[in-house]
Amino acid sequence: MVQRGYHRPRPPSPHAIKLNLILIFAFFFLVFIFYTRQWHLLDDQQKQQPFFDEHSQTDRMPDAELWDAPPSYGLRSCVKPTSRYKAAAGWDHYMTVRSNGGLNQMRTGIADMVAVARIMNATLVIPQLDKRSFWHDSSMHSTFSDIFDELHFIETLQEDVKIVKELPQELANVPRARKHFTSWASTSYYEDMTQLWKEYQVIHVAKSDSRLANNDLPLDIQRLRCRALYQALRFSPPIESFGKKLVERLRARGGKYIALHLRYEKDMLSFTGCSYGLTDEESEELRVMRENTNHWKVKKINSTEQRLGGFCPLTPKEIGIFLRALGYPPSSLIYIAAGEIYGGSTRLLELTSRFPNIVFKETLATQEELKAFTNHASQTAALDYVISVESDVFVPSYSGNMARAVEGQRRFLGHRKTITPDRKGLVEVFDMLENGQQTEGSSLSHIIQTMHKNRKGAPRRRRGPLPEMKGRARLRTEESFYENPYPECICASKKHLG
Ligand SMILES: *[C@@H]1O[C@H](CO)[C@@H](O)[C@H](O)[C@H]1NC(C)=O
Ligand SMILES: *[C@@H]1O[C@H](CO)[C@@H](O)[C@H](O)[C@H]1NC(C)=O
């Protein structure tokens, strides 16, 4: 083509003239197509910016944008062991575990202990559950089988780790090595710990939360954690089936639903010192509760600074504004996955006035049905967990253990939509609303939608530690393995599907 310019021009043949005419015609045709396409694009962009003024309620976000899962680019869960992995042998060393924390801390802790038992060549005894969880639990006692399907747990992992219901009779009274394993420990730490077998036949693990590193573990150990949490550690049959029943009742009401983990409970507000929007009496009540709770170490908290840093759960009102700005219509069905909301129905009014279709467990089930579960806080939390995992959209108002666990499982199950509020960014926007620099409407929507474009649960690699952190403190700032098991348990390759 380039050399053509150097050729001596020839008189054009009639054939060439015809060709030129066709080309010119084709060019104009393409220009025409291009412009009509641009028109369509403009149209779509306008559609994507909903208006919330009372006068133009008709302009709505497309349904798919609101409810469908984000693109997963062919990435799927993968938990099969590699070819190097060997079946568990019959080990005669035993590990007993006391699982601490709330439901989700216990769940991830138990999955970690399966991996630790595997690394240490130990037989795992079914863990004891924390009777009085970190948060308030009035239950007299919970055993493993009150919450989980014990037999399924043992059988699913039989190729990985030997698990027994109880210590063999003859070992019940032998001295045990009682260990507080270090937080976020590596494989080599646990390999060193096998020295203990020289002296002891039983190791008792006093705490199970965050005892295993998020990163830099062998692939087979990471996959084992996923098999343990997502496949083996199923809730007990009564919880699973009642949870599914509640999901069906939600679906019968409106088809699609949002599960909102509204972590606006008294203990959480007291613990985080977040009293924004509360009365003086309420703030004082929270302060006294914090003062009197021994295991909460931080007592003096500046609520304003907490909020500006993005460390406070969003309030019911803030969640209402947030969801409307994202384009969810007032008719959206929202399930509240939470305990008692601080301030009760009065405070909830700021959310229900925007979304009248809000439902609770108590709305979906009869007193009689719920009675079987209300003795154990962990059982009601488990119901919320099931309903949250199955929802079309999951929105956590705060990033606690439950929010992280649900998000991770939804990623694992096929990148179901999880919208994680950018609390720090949102607080700035809410303050502009408060000061009258913004009003609820299309420009606010635009800001909030742009802010959350990449916070909808699409696949991404797990985040490493914060760059400014040094030493072991780094480990605390890493994204949790169970919040995002990508890349180890989510992959593109077909050969690991399982
Ligand atoms: C666990 O047992 C296997 C074989 O039974 C052995 O190869 C491995 O070194 C043992 N691991 C530890 C940490 O003792
Ligand atoms: C809390 O922090 C804010 C912002 O830094 C500051 O203006 C305020 O005086 C602080 N309040 C108290 C009680 O220290």
PDB file of N, CA, C and O and ligand atoms in Angstrom, residues 302-305 308, ligand 2:
ATOM      1  N   ASN A 302     -13.435   8.228  69.862  1.00  0.00           N
ATOM      2  CA  ASN A 302     -14.028   9.445  69.325  1.00  0.00           C
ATOM      3  C   ASN A 302     -14.932   9.046  68.147  1.00  0.00           C
ATOM      4  O   ASN A 302     -14.451   8.679  67.071  1.00  0.00           O
ATOM      5  N   SER A 303     -16.215   9.132  68.393  1.00  0.00           N
ATOM      6  CA  SER A 303     -17.195   8.666  67.410  1.00  0.00           C
ATOM      7  C   SER A 303     -17.038   9.359  66.053  1.00  0.00           C
ATOM      8  O   SER A 303     -17.168   8.723  65.001  1.00  0.00           O
ATOM      9  N   THR A 304     -16.754  10.668  66.090  1.00  0.00           N
ATOM     10  CA  THR A 304     -16.609  11.418  64.835  1.00  0.00           C
ATOM     11  C   THR A 304     -15.456  10.866  64.008  1.00  0.00           C
ATOM     12  O   THR A 304     -15.582  10.644  62.799  1.00  0.00           O
ATOM     13  N   GLU A 305     -14.336  10.622  64.686  1.00  0.00           N
ATOM     14  CA  GLU A 305     -13.168  10.120  63.963  1.00  0.00           C
ATOM     15  C   GLU A 305     -13.412   8.710  63.433  1.00  0.00           C
ATOM     16  O   GLU A 305     -13.001   8.372  62.321  1.00  0.00           O
ATOM     17  N   LEU A 308     -15.572   9.110  60.286  1.00  0.00           N
ATOM     18  CA  LEU A 308     -14.849   9.667  59.139  1.00  0.00           C
ATOM     19  C   LEU A 308     -13.854   8.662  58.569  1.00  0.00           C
ATOM     20  O   LEU A 308     -13.561   8.668  57.374  1.00  0.00           O
TER      21      LEU A 308
HETATM   22  C1  LIG B   2     -13.353  14.056  68.038  1.00  0.00           C
HETATM   23  O1  LIG B   2     -12.676  14.259  66.827  1.00  0.00           O
HETATM   24  C2  LIG B   2     -13.105  15.401  66.101  1.00  0.00           C
HETATM   25  C3  LIG B   2     -12.432  15.369  64.736  1.00  0.00           C
HETATM   26  O2  LIG B   2     -11.078  15.037  64.827  1.00  0.00           O
HETATM   27  C4  LIG B   2     -12.798  16.654  66.912  1.00  0.00           C
HETATM   28  O3  LIG B   2     -13.225  17.800  66.210  1.00  0.00           O
HETATM   29  C5  LIG B   2     -13.530  16.549  68.253  1.00  0.00           C
HETATM   30  O4  LIG B   2     -13.197  17.635  69.068  1.00  0.00           O
HETATM   31  C6  LIG B   2     -13.188  15.253  68.962  1.00  0.00           C
HETATM   32  N1  LIG B   2     -14.057  15.104  70.126  1.00  0.00           N
HETATM   33  C7  LIG B   2     -13.611  14.838  71.331  1.00  0.00           C
HETATM   34  C8  LIG B   2     -14.643  14.727  72.396  1.00  0.00           C
HETATM   35  O5  LIG B   2     -12.443  14.662  71.571  1.00  0.00           O
END
